[in-house]
Coordinates of C-alpha atoms and ligand atoms in Angstrom, one line a residue:
Chain A
X27 CA 128.8 81.1 81.7
X28 CA 126.4 80.5 78.9
X29 CA 127.1 80.6 75.2
X30 CA 125.7 83.1 72.8
X31 CA 126.7 81.7 69.4
X32 CA 127.8 78.1 68.7
X33 CA 128.9 76.5 65.4
X34 CA 128.5 72.7 64.9
X35 CA 130.3 70.8 62.2
X36 CA 130.4 73.8 59.8
X37 CA 131.9 73.1 56.4
X38 CA 132.1 75.4 53.4
X39 CA 133.0 74.3 49.9
X40 CA 133.5 76.4 46.8
X41 CA 133.2 75.2 43.3
X42 CA 131.2 72.3 42.0
X43 CA 133.4 70.1 39.8
X44 CA 136.5 70.4 41.9
X45 CA 135.2 71.5 45.3
X46 CA 137.6 73.6 47.4
X47 CA 137.1 73.0 51.0
X48 CA 137.5 76.3 52.7
X49 CA 136.1 75.3 56.1
X50 CA 136.5 71.7 57.2
X51 CA 134.2 70.6 60.0
X52 CA 134.5 73.5 62.4
X53 CA 132.8 73.4 65.8
X54 CA 133.2 76.2 68.3
X55 CA 131.3 78.0 71.0
X56 CA 131.5 81.6 72.1
X57 CA 130.7 82.7 75.7
X58 CA 128.3 85.5 76.4
X59 CA 130.2 88.8 76.9
X60 CA 133.5 87.4 75.8
X61 CA 136.1 89.2 73.6
X62 CA 137.5 86.9 71.0
X63 CA 140.1 87.2 68.2
X64 CA 140.4 85.0 65.1
X65 CA 143.8 85.0 63.5
X66 CA 145.3 83.0 60.7
X67 CA 147.0 83.2 57.3
X68 CA 145.4 85.0 54.4
X69 CA 143.0 82.5 52.8
X70 CA 142.7 80.3 55.9
X71 CA 138.9 80.9 56.0
X72 CA 138.5 83.6 58.7
X73 CA 136.2 85.9 56.8
X74 CA 134.2 82.9 55.4
X75 CA 133.7 81.7 59.0
X76 CA 132.6 85.1 60.3
X77 CA 130.2 85.6 57.4
X78 CA 128.6 82.3 58.1
X79 CA 128.2 83.2 61.7
X80 CA 126.6 86.4 60.8
X81 CA 124.2 84.7 58.4
X82 CA 125.7 86.7 55.5
X83 CA 126.8 83.5 53.9
X84 CA 125.4 79.9 54.0
X85 CA 127.5 77.0 55.2
X86 CA 127.7 73.9 52.9
X87 CA 126.8 71.8 55.9
X88 CA 126.6 72.2 59.7
X89 CA 124.5 74.2 62.1
X90 CA 124.6 77.6 63.8
X91 CA 123.0 78.2 67.2
X92 CA 122.1 81.5 68.8
X93 CA 121.2 81.2 72.4
X94 CA 120.6 77.5 71.8
X95 CA 118.3 78.0 68.8
X96 CA 119.3 76.7 65.4
X97 CA 119.2 79.8 63.2
X98 CA 120.6 78.7 59.8
X99 CA 117.4 77.1 58.7
X100 CA 115.3 80.3 59.2
X101 CA 113.8 81.8 56.1
X102 CA 115.3 85.0 54.6
X103 CA 112.9 87.4 56.3
X104 CA 113.4 85.8 59.7
X105 CA 117.2 85.8 59.2
X106 CA 117.1 89.5 58.3
X107 CA 115.2 90.3 61.5
X108 CA 117.6 88.1 63.5
X109 CA 120.6 90.0 62.1
X110 CA 118.9 93.3 62.7
X111 CA 118.2 92.6 66.4
X112 CA 121.1 90.4 67.5
X113 CA 124.2 90.9 65.3
X114 CA 126.3 94.0 64.7
X115 CA 128.9 94.1 61.9
X116 CA 132.1 96.0 61.6
X117 CA 134.2 95.5 58.5
X118 CA 137.6 96.5 57.3
X119 CA 136.0 99.1 55.1
X120 CA 133.6 101.2 57.1
X121 CA 130.6 100.2 54.9
X122 CA 128.8 103.4 55.9
X123 CA 126.2 104.7 53.5
X124 CA 127.4 107.9 51.8
X125 CA 123.8 109.1 51.2
X126 CA 123.3 109.7 54.9
X127 CA 125.3 111.6 57.5
X128 CA 127.0 110.2 60.6
X129 CA 124.0 110.5 62.8
X130 CA 121.7 108.9 60.3
X131 CA 124.1 106.1 59.6
X132 CA 124.3 105.3 63.3
X133 CA 120.5 105.1 63.6
X134 CA 120.1 103.1 60.4
X135 CA 119.6 99.6 61.9
X136 CA 116.8 101.0 64.1
X137 CA 115.2 102.7 61.2
X138 CA 115.2 99.4 59.3
X139 CA 113.5 97.8 62.2
X140 CA 110.9 100.5 62.8
X141 CA 110.9 103.8 61.2
X142 CA 110.0 106.1 64.1
X143 CA 112.9 106.9 66.3
X144 CA 112.1 107.5 69.9
X145 CA 113.8 109.9 72.3
X146 CA 115.1 106.9 74.2
X147 CA 116.8 105.7 71.0
X148 CA 118.3 109.1 70.4
X149 CA 119.6 109.2 73.9
X150 CA 121.2 105.8 73.4
X151 CA 122.7 107.0 70.1
X152 CA 124.2 110.1 71.8
X153 CA 125.5 107.9 74.6
X154 CA 127.2 105.6 72.2
X155 CA 128.6 108.4 70.1
X156 CA 130.0 109.8 73.3
X157 CA 131.5 106.4 74.2
X158 CA 133.3 106.1 70.8
X159 CA 134.2 109.8 70.7
X160 CA 132.4 111.2 67.7
X161 CA 129.8 113.4 69.3
X162 CA 130.9 116.5 67.5
X163 CA 130.7 115.0 63.9
X164 CA 127.1 113.9 64.1
X165 CA 126.0 116.1 61.1
X166 CA 129.1 115.5 59.0
X167 CA 129.0 113.6 55.7
X168 CA 130.6 110.2 55.6
X169 CA 133.1 111.3 52.9
X170 CA 134.2 114.2 54.9
X171 CA 135.4 112.5 58.1
X172 CA 138.7 110.7 58.7
X173 CA 139.3 106.9 58.4
X174 CA 139.4 106.6 62.2
X175 CA 136.2 108.6 62.6
X176 CA 134.5 106.4 59.9
X177 CA 135.5 103.3 61.7
X178 CA 134.2 104.7 65.0
X179 CA 130.9 105.6 63.3
X180 CA 130.7 102.0 62.0
X181 CA 131.3 100.7 65.6
X182 CA 128.6 103.0 66.9
X183 CA 126.2 101.8 64.3
X184 CA 127.0 98.2 65.2
X185 CA 126.3 99.0 68.8
X186 CA 123.0 101.0 68.4
X187 CA 120.7 98.0 68.5
X188 CA 122.4 96.6 71.6
X189 CA 123.2 93.4 69.8
X190 CA 124.2 90.1 71.5
X191 CA 127.2 89.8 69.2
X192 CA 129.4 92.1 67.2
X193 CA 131.3 90.5 64.3
X194 CA 134.3 92.5 63.2
X195 CA 136.4 91.6 60.1
X196 CA 139.7 93.3 60.4
X197 CA 138.2 96.5 61.8
X198 CA 141.5 98.2 62.0
X199 CA 142.9 96.9 58.7
X200 CA 142.8 100.3 57.2
X201 CA 144.0 102.3 60.1
X202 CA 147.5 103.3 61.3
X203 CA 148.8 101.8 64.5
X204 CA 147.8 104.7 66.7
X205 CA 144.2 104.6 65.5
X206 CA 144.2 100.8 65.6
X207 CA 145.2 100.8 69.2
X208 CA 142.5 103.4 70.0
X209 CA 139.9 101.3 68.3
X210 CA 141.0 98.2 70.2
X211 CA 140.9 100.0 73.5
X212 CA 137.5 101.3 72.6
X213 CA 136.3 97.8 71.7
X214 CA 137.7 96.4 75.0
X215 CA 135.9 99.1 77.0
X216 CA 132.7 98.7 75.1
X217 CA 132.9 94.9 75.7
X218 CA 133.2 95.5 79.4
X219 CA 130.6 98.3 79.5
X220 CA 127.9 96.7 77.4
X221 CA 128.7 93.0 78.0
X222 CA 128.5 92.5 74.2
X223 CA 130.2 89.5 72.7
X224 CA 132.9 90.5 70.2
X225 CA 134.4 88.2 67.6
X226 CA 137.2 90.0 65.8
X227 CA 139.3 88.9 62.9
X228 CA 142.8 90.4 62.8
X229 CA 146.2 89.9 61.2
X230 CA 147.9 91.6 64.0
X231 CA 149.1 89.4 66.9
X232 CA 149.7 92.4 69.0
X233 CA 146.1 93.5 68.8
X234 CA 144.9 90.0 69.2
X235 CA 146.6 89.8 72.5
X236 CA 144.3 92.6 73.8
X237 CA 141.4 90.1 73.8
X238 CA 140.5 87.2 76.1
X239 CA 140.8 84.4 73.6
X240 CA 142.7 83.8 70.4
X241 CA 141.5 81.2 67.8
X242 CA 143.9 80.4 65.0
X243 CA 142.6 79.1 61.7
X244 CA 144.8 77.2 59.2
X245 CA 143.4 75.8 56.0
X246 CA 139.9 75.7 57.2
X247 CA 140.5 74.1 60.6
X248 CA 141.1 75.4 64.0
X249 CA 144.8 75.1 64.7
X250 CA 144.8 76.5 68.1
X251 CA 142.3 78.0 70.6
X252 CA 144.0 79.9 73.5
X253 CA 142.4 81.6 76.5
X254 CA 144.4 84.5 77.7
Chain B
X25 CA 107.9 104.2 55.6
X26 CA 111.6 103.9 55.7
X27 CA 111.9 102.3 52.2
X28 CA 110.2 105.4 50.7
X29 CA 112.8 107.5 52.5
X30 CA 115.6 105.4 51.1
X31 CA 114.1 105.8 47.6
X32 CA 114.1 109.5 48.1
X33 CA 117.7 109.5 49.2
X34 CA 118.8 107.4 46.3
X35 CA 117.1 109.8 43.9
X36 CA 118.6 112.9 45.5
X37 CA 122.0 111.3 45.7
X38 CA 122.2 111.3 41.9
X39 CA 120.8 114.7 41.2
X40 CA 121.7 115.2 37.6
X41 CA 120.8 111.6 36.6
X42 CA 117.5 111.9 38.4
X43 CA 116.8 115.3 36.9
X44 CA 117.5 114.0 33.4
X45 CA 115.1 111.1 33.8
X46 CA 112.5 113.3 35.3
X47 CA 112.7 115.8 32.5
X48 CA 112.7 113.0 29.9
X49 CA 109.6 111.5 31.5
X50 CA 107.9 114.9 31.7
X51 CA 108.6 115.6 28.0
X52 CA 107.1 112.3 27.1
X53 CA 104.0 113.1 29.1
X54 CA 103.8 116.6 27.8
X55 CA 104.0 115.3 24.2
X56 CA 101.3 112.9 25.0
X57 CA 99.0 115.5 26.4
X58 CA 99.8 117.9 23.6
X59 CA 99.1 115.4 20.8
X60 CA 96.0 114.2 22.6
X61 CA 94.7 117.8 22.9
X62 CA 95.4 118.7 19.3
X63 CA 93.6 115.6 18.1
X64 CA 90.7 116.4 20.3
X65 CA 90.7 120.0 19.0
X66 CA 90.7 118.9 15.4
X67 CA 88.0 116.5 16.2
X68 CA 85.7 118.9 17.9
X69 CA 86.4 121.4 15.2
X70 CA 85.3 119.0 12.6
X71 CA 82.3 118.0 14.5
X72 CA 81.4 121.5 15.3
X73 CA 81.5 122.6 11.6
X74 CA 79.5 119.6 10.7
X75 CA 76.9 119.4 13.4
X76 CA 77.6 122.2 15.8
X77 CA 74.7 124.5 15.0
X78 CA 72.2 121.7 14.3
X79 CA 70.2 119.2 16.2
X80 CA 71.8 116.0 17.3
X81 CA 68.6 114.1 17.4
X82 CA 65.4 114.8 15.4
X83 CA 62.0 113.4 15.9
X84 CA 59.6 113.6 12.9
X85 CA 56.3 112.1 12.0
X86 CA 56.4 108.9 9.9
X87 CA 56.0 109.4 6.2
X88 CA 52.3 109.4 5.7
X89 CA 51.6 111.7 8.6
X90 CA 51.8 115.5 8.6
X91 CA 52.0 116.2 12.4
X92 CA 53.3 114.6 15.5
X93 CA 50.2 113.4 17.3
X94 CA 50.1 113.8 21.1
X95 CA 53.3 115.8 21.1
X96 CA 52.7 117.3 24.5
X97 CA 52.8 113.9 26.0
X98 CA 55.9 113.1 24.1
X99 CA 57.6 116.3 25.3
X100 CA 56.7 115.5 28.9
X101 CA 58.4 112.2 28.6
X102 CA 61.5 113.6 26.8
X103 CA 61.9 116.5 29.2
X104 CA 62.6 114.1 32.0
X105 CA 65.8 112.9 30.3
X106 CA 68.8 114.5 32.0
X107 CA 71.1 114.0 29.1
X108 CA 69.4 116.5 26.9
X109 CA 70.5 120.1 26.6
X110 CA 67.8 121.6 24.3
X111 CA 64.5 120.2 23.3
X112 CA 62.8 122.3 20.6
X113 CA 59.3 121.5 19.2
X114 CA 59.0 123.0 15.8
X115 CA 56.3 123.6 13.2
X116 CA 57.7 124.1 9.7
X117 CA 56.0 124.1 6.4
X118 CA 56.5 125.4 2.9
X119 CA 54.7 128.7 2.3
X120 CA 54.8 131.4 -0.4
X121 CA 55.6 135.1 -0.3
X122 CA 53.0 136.6 -2.5
X123 CA 53.5 140.4 -2.3
X124 CA 57.1 140.7 -3.7
X125 CA 56.8 138.8 -7.0
X126 CA 53.0 138.3 -7.4
X127 CA 53.4 136.6 -10.8
X128 CA 55.6 133.8 -9.4
X129 CA 55.4 133.7 -5.6
X130 CA 58.7 132.7 -3.9
X131 CA 58.5 129.6 -1.9
X132 CA 60.2 129.6 1.5
X133 CA 60.0 127.6 4.7
X134 CA 58.4 129.1 7.7
X135 CA 59.7 127.7 10.9
X136 CA 57.7 128.4 14.0
X137 CA 59.3 127.7 17.4
X138 CA 60.2 129.3 20.7
X139 CA 62.9 131.5 19.2
X140 CA 65.0 131.9 22.3
X141 CA 65.2 128.2 22.7
X142 CA 65.9 127.7 19.0
X143 CA 68.7 130.2 19.3
X144 CA 70.4 127.7 21.7
X145 CA 70.7 125.3 18.8
X146 CA 71.1 127.5 15.8
X147 CA 72.7 130.6 17.3
X148 CA 71.1 133.0 14.9
X149 CA 71.1 135.9 17.3
X150 CA 74.9 135.8 17.4
X151 CA 75.7 139.5 17.4
X152 CA 78.3 139.2 14.6
X153 CA 75.8 137.8 12.2
X154 CA 72.4 139.2 13.2
X155 CA 71.0 142.5 12.2
X156 CA 67.8 144.0 13.6
X157 CA 65.8 142.8 16.5
X158 CA 64.2 139.5 17.6
X159 CA 60.6 139.4 16.3
X160 CA 57.6 139.8 18.6
X161 CA 54.9 137.2 18.6
X162 CA 52.2 139.3 17.0
X163 CA 53.3 140.1 13.5
X164 CA 57.1 139.9 13.1
X165 CA 59.5 137.5 11.5
X166 CA 63.2 137.2 10.8
X167 CA 64.6 136.0 7.5
X168 CA 67.9 134.6 6.1
X169 CA 70.5 136.9 4.6
X170 CA 70.4 135.4 1.1
X171 CA 66.6 135.5 1.1
X172 CA 66.7 139.2 1.9
X173 CA 69.1 139.8 -0.9
X174 CA 67.0 137.7 -3.4
X175 CA 63.8 139.5 -2.5
X176 CA 65.5 142.8 -2.1
X177 CA 63.8 143.5 1.2
X178 CA 65.2 145.0 4.3
X179 CA 64.3 145.3 8.0
X180 CA 60.9 146.7 8.7
X181 CA 59.6 145.8 5.2
X182 CA 56.4 143.8 5.1
X183 CA 55.9 140.4 3.4
X184 CA 52.7 138.5 2.8
X185 CA 52.7 134.8 3.4
X186 CA 50.2 132.4 2.0
X187 CA 50.0 128.6 2.3
X188 CA 48.5 128.2 -1.1
X189 CA 49.3 131.0 -3.5
X190 CA 46.4 130.2 -5.9
X191 CA 43.7 130.3 -3.3
X192 CA 41.6 133.3 -2.9
X193 CA 42.1 133.6 0.8
X194 CA 43.9 136.5 2.3
X195 CA 47.6 136.1 3.1
X196 CA 49.2 137.1 6.5
X197 CA 51.3 140.2 6.6
X198 CA 54.4 140.1 8.6
X199 CA 57.1 142.7 9.3
X200 CA 60.8 141.7 9.0
X201 CA 62.4 142.6 12.3
X202 CA 65.8 141.1 11.7
X203 CA 68.1 139.3 9.3
X204 CA 70.2 136.3 10.3
X205 CA 73.1 134.5 8.8
X206 CA 73.6 130.9 9.7
X207 CA 76.7 130.5 7.5
X208 CA 74.9 128.1 5.3
X209 CA 73.4 129.7 2.2
X210 CA 71.0 126.8 1.7
X211 CA 69.3 127.7 4.9
X212 CA 69.8 131.5 4.6
X213 CA 68.0 131.5 1.3
X214 CA 65.0 129.6 2.4
X215 CA 64.4 130.0 6.1
X216 CA 61.9 132.3 7.8
X217 CA 61.8 132.1 11.5
X218 CA 58.9 133.2 13.7
X219 CA 57.4 132.5 17.1
X220 CA 55.3 129.3 17.2
X221 CA 51.9 130.9 17.2
X222 CA 52.6 132.9 14.0
X223 CA 53.5 129.8 12.1
X224 CA 50.3 128.2 13.4
X225 CA 48.3 131.1 12.2
X226 CA 49.7 131.1 8.7
X227 CA 49.3 127.4 8.4
X228 CA 45.8 127.4 9.9
X229 CA 46.7 124.8 12.4
X230 CA 45.8 124.7 16.1
X231 CA 49.0 124.1 18.0
X232 CA 50.5 121.3 15.8
X233 CA 54.1 120.5 15.4
X234 CA 55.9 118.4 12.9
X235 CA 59.4 118.2 14.4
X236 CA 61.2 117.9 17.7
X237 CA 64.8 118.9 17.6
X238 CA 67.2 117.9 20.3
X239 CA 70.7 118.8 21.4
X240 CA 72.3 116.5 23.9
X241 CA 75.1 117.2 26.4
X242 CA 77.5 114.6 25.0
X243 CA 77.2 114.5 21.3
X244 CA 79.0 111.2 21.1
X245 CA 76.2 109.6 23.0
X246 CA 73.5 110.9 20.6
X247 CA 72.9 107.4 19.2
X248 CA 72.6 105.8 22.6
X249 CA 70.3 108.5 23.8
X250 CA 68.2 108.4 20.6
X251 CA 67.7 104.7 21.1
X252 CA 66.8 105.3 24.7
X253 CA 64.2 107.8 23.8
X254 CA 62.8 105.5 21.1
X255 CA 62.4 102.8 23.6
X256 CA 60.7 104.9 26.3
X257 CA 58.3 106.5 23.8
X258 CA 57.5 103.3 22.0
X259 CA 55.5 105.3 19.4
X260 CA 54.9 103.9 16.0
X261 CA 53.9 107.2 14.5
X262 CA 57.2 109.0 14.8
X263 CA 60.7 108.5 13.4
X264 CA 63.9 109.2 15.5
X265 CA 67.2 109.8 13.9
X266 CA 70.6 111.2 15.1
X267 CA 73.6 112.9 13.6
X268 CA 75.8 109.8 13.9
X269 CA 73.5 107.9 11.6
X270 CA 73.8 110.6 9.0
X271 CA 77.5 111.2 9.3
X272 CA 79.0 107.8 9.3
X273 CA 81.9 108.8 7.0
X274 CA 82.9 111.6 9.3
X275 CA 82.8 109.3 12.2
X276 CA 84.9 106.7 10.4
X277 CA 87.5 109.3 9.6
X278 CA 87.6 110.6 13.2
X279 CA 87.9 107.1 14.4
X280 CA 90.9 106.4 12.2
X281 CA 92.5 109.6 13.4
X282 CA 91.9 108.8 17.0
X283 CA 93.3 105.4 16.6
X284 CA 96.5 106.5 15.0
X285 CA 97.0 109.2 17.7
X286 CA 96.4 106.6 20.4
X287 CA 99.1 104.4 18.9
X288 CA 101.5 107.4 18.9
X289 CA 100.6 108.2 22.5
X290 CA 101.0 104.6 23.6
X291 CA 104.5 104.3 22.2
X292 CA 105.6 107.7 23.6
X293 CA 104.4 106.5 27.0
X294 CA 106.1 103.1 26.5
X295 CA 109.4 104.8 25.7
X296 CA 109.4 106.9 28.8
X297 CA 108.4 103.9 30.9
X298 CA 111.2 101.9 29.5
X299 CA 113.6 104.8 30.2
X300 CA 112.5 104.6 33.8
X301 CA 113.0 100.9 34.0
X302 CA 116.5 101.2 32.5
X303 CA 117.5 104.0 34.8
X304 CA 116.4 102.0 37.7
X305 CA 118.3 98.9 36.5
X306 CA 121.4 101.1 36.5
X307 CA 120.5 102.4 39.9
X308 CA 120.3 98.9 41.3
X309 CA 123.9 98.3 40.2
X310 CA 125.1 101.8 41.3
X311 CA 123.6 101.2 44.7
X312 CA 124.4 97.5 45.1
X313 CA 126.9 98.3 47.9
X314 CA 124.3 100.2 49.8
X315 CA 121.8 97.4 49.2
X316 CA 124.2 94.8 50.5
X317 CA 125.0 96.9 53.6
X318 CA 121.4 97.6 54.3
X319 CA 120.6 93.9 53.9
X320 CA 123.4 93.0 56.3
X321 CA 121.8 95.3 58.8
X322 CA 118.5 93.6 58.4
X323 CA 116.8 95.1 55.4
X324 CA 114.6 92.3 54.0
X325 CA 114.5 91.4 50.3
X326 CA 110.9 92.7 50.1
X327 CA 112.0 96.0 51.6
X328 CA 114.8 96.3 49.1
X329 CA 112.4 95.6 46.2
X330 CA 110.1 98.3 47.6
X331 CA 112.9 100.8 47.5
X332 CA 113.0 100.5 43.8
X333 CA 109.3 100.3 43.3
X334 CA 109.0 103.5 45.2
X335 CA 111.7 105.1 43.0
X336 CA 109.6 104.1 39.9
X337 CA 106.6 105.6 41.6
X338 CA 108.4 108.8 42.6
X339 CA 109.9 109.3 39.1
X340 CA 106.6 108.7 37.4
X341 CA 104.6 110.7 39.8
X342 CA 106.7 113.8 39.7
X343 CA 107.5 113.3 36.0
X344 CA 103.8 113.2 35.3
X345 CA 103.1 116.3 37.3
X346 CA 105.9 118.2 35.5
X347 CA 104.7 116.7 32.2
X348 CA 101.1 117.8 32.8
X349 CA 102.3 121.3 33.6
X350 CA 104.5 121.4 30.5
X351 CA 101.8 119.9 28.3
X352 CA 99.3 122.5 29.5
X353 CA 101.8 125.2 28.7
X354 CA 102.3 123.7 25.2
X355 CA 98.6 123.6 24.6
X356 CA 98.2 127.2 25.8
X357 CA 101.1 128.4 23.6
X358 CA 99.6 126.5 20.6
X359 CA 96.2 128.1 21.1
X360 CA 97.7 131.5 21.4
X361 CA 100.3 131.5 18.6
X362 CA 99.4 129.0 16.0
X363 CA 97.1 130.1 13.2
X364 CA 95.1 126.9 12.6
X365 CA 91.4 127.4 12.7
X366 CA 90.8 125.5 15.9
X367 CA 91.6 125.4 19.5
X368 CA 93.3 122.4 21.1
X369 CA 91.5 121.5 24.3
X370 CA 92.9 119.8 27.4
X371 CA 90.4 117.4 28.6
X372 CA 90.2 116.0 32.1
X373 CA 89.8 112.4 31.0
X374 CA 93.0 112.7 28.9
X375 CA 94.9 113.9 32.0
X376 CA 93.5 111.2 34.2
X377 CA 94.1 108.4 31.7
X378 CA 97.7 109.6 31.0
X379 CA 98.5 110.0 34.7
X380 CA 97.1 106.5 35.6
X381 CA 98.7 104.8 32.6
X382 CA 102.1 106.5 33.2
X383 CA 102.3 105.7 36.8
X384 CA 100.9 102.2 36.5
X385 CA 103.2 101.2 33.7
X386 CA 106.2 102.7 35.4
X387 CA 105.6 100.8 38.6
X388 CA 105.1 97.6 36.5
X389 CA 108.4 98.4 34.7
X390 CA 110.1 98.9 38.1
X391 CA 109.3 95.4 39.0
X392 CA 112.3 94.1 37.1
X393 CA 114.9 96.2 38.9
X394 CA 113.0 95.7 42.1
X395 CA 113.3 91.9 41.7
X396 CA 117.0 92.2 40.8
X397 CA 117.7 94.2 44.0
X398 CA 115.8 91.7 46.1
X399 CA 117.8 88.8 44.6
X400 CA 121.1 90.4 45.4
X401 CA 123.1 88.2 47.8
X402 CA 124.8 90.1 50.6
X403 CA 127.9 88.0 50.5
X404 CA 128.6 88.8 46.8
X405 CA 128.4 92.5 47.5
X406 CA 130.4 92.4 50.8
X407 CA 133.2 90.3 49.2
X408 CA 133.5 92.5 46.1
X409 CA 133.5 95.9 47.9
Ligands
ATP530 N1 133.2 83.0 46.2 C1 134.3 82.3 46.3 N2 134.5 81.4 45.3 C2 135.6 80.6 45.4 N3 136.5 80.7 46.4 C3 136.3 81.6 47.4 C4 135.2 82.4 47.4 N4 135.2 83.2 48.5 C5 136.3 82.8 49.2 N5 137.0 81.9 48.5 C6 138.2 81.2 48.9 O1 138.1 80.8 50.2 C7 139.3 80.9 50.9 C8 139.1 81.6 52.2 O2 138.7 82.9 52.0 P1 138.5 83.9 53.2 O3 138.2 85.2 52.6 O4 137.6 83.3 54.2 O5 140.0 84.0 53.8 P2 140.5 85.0 54.9 O6 141.1 84.1 56.0 O7 139.5 85.9 55.4 O8 141.7 85.7 54.2 P3 142.2 87.2 54.3 O9 143.0 87.3 55.5 O10 143.0 87.5 53.1 O11 141.0 88.1 54.4 C9 140.3 81.6 50.0 O12 141.2 80.7 49.4 C10 139.4 82.2 48.9 O13 140.1 82.3 47.7
MG531 MG1 139.2 88.0 55.2

């Protein structure tokens, strides 16, 4: 199986006079279509790693490859396009835009790419909404739907561009256990259905066990890497 | 364009804030339009009272000549100029009225010209100020109000005119067909107006003129047009002058007034533009989460800058529209209810200049918030959510 994203000798330091090494020479590959969990203590560097992978943050040193291409040297504009076309994000907080309704939020990444929305795109949006179970709240305002629905909307938005990878930072951190399970089951089925690579940060070992692979970070290094 | 749509959404998502800035901007524009219109009104009133019913450019023979030689050719050339409103050839000369006070004949000035055309400049047929009828071209004349009072004559009375009161020759008898009032007693007490041929008859001339009086379409170009005429005619026997040359003090005063109003207008404009810039700077901070999220989804830095430039454009565009409407209403109300002796006039160029300046400056002022939004780092926003 081929790899989608690959990190090579990634380090991240904070602070200038006394640098704090948050990531210490991390190298790791993710297989296409795999479902991965990253676990670890608070402060171990999980979010930092994920943000670097998603080109939201810059590593102090090291390289990031997407489909074999080194992407961390691309200019801003190029990186923006790359994120738009290849990477979907899901965060602990839904990060939906309150000025737009559910339907508009889901279509947002496509709009950013190209303003006119084709019928084909609309059909895809409807199909995804169906898959995540939010078909009947399309016209609702973001502030007026439940936390679980917000997170499902965020997942639908991440899926709309059919990205190669979806990066999720504690996607169920704000949900109760019933909703958390539902979201994980959803992710699992979406992973199987769309063959999208998922990399999910979680605190919850039980949820991590629903994936194919668990990577544990400790103090900026990979402590363990287990295939399930 | 999606960035324009985002700009609209951001504006609509803060309705009261947006409305306030829009109203503020509109008031600024309205004040600008209003002040500009009043100043224009004062100005044109001053100019009108000074030179309204008088020629803007005059052509006369040089000092040692009595008549303009070759005036038909001169007129032919002048009439080709598109900037001129009225071109009036005139024959005027001092004559004496000999039948009213035979012992000491009264001296007056007879002015022969095409009276309908002359009326376009002097407006003596104005129904409020004219009594009687326009004269025919056989034996009638109209005279000024004060002159009629001095001579104690009235409409249909006859006066005898003579070029030289001591000569033995017979004078010409003319019937007064009307009495005019030019609002200037100096003229009312001395002027006698007739058709061209009557003046020629009294003065024993054969179709001579000694003045060409001109009104131009744009009085402020009178000097330029006068120079132009002088150049094309290239005639050493005539003198050309214009109202600007003879009213330099008035012009200086008007200039000073115009400058001070320009300064006021400029600062009013600046303050509303700065208001827009500051509101947008606040908006950048208010919307920083949204910007971060949009950037994470692939919005480029340039696009995010455009979102704020568009907001500046939208605020200034709609603010200007509203301001123009408001300003026109103010001007209208002023004209209707104030009791100053002039009308303020809303000129197209004032509207155009204000609109362009307001929108241009606003977009320039939006560059700063736009730049700030483009420089925002996604990671800083995501981390501090
Ligand atoms: N901008 C920053 N400046 C300085 N230190 C930072 C900055 N961002 C993160 N850190 C530090 O880097 C370390 C790793 O942070 P990170 O958010 O990656 O941890 P995490 O594993 O995601 O933790 P959590 O489970 O609490 O989310 C932490 O010690 C944090 O304090
Ligand atoms: Mg974290």
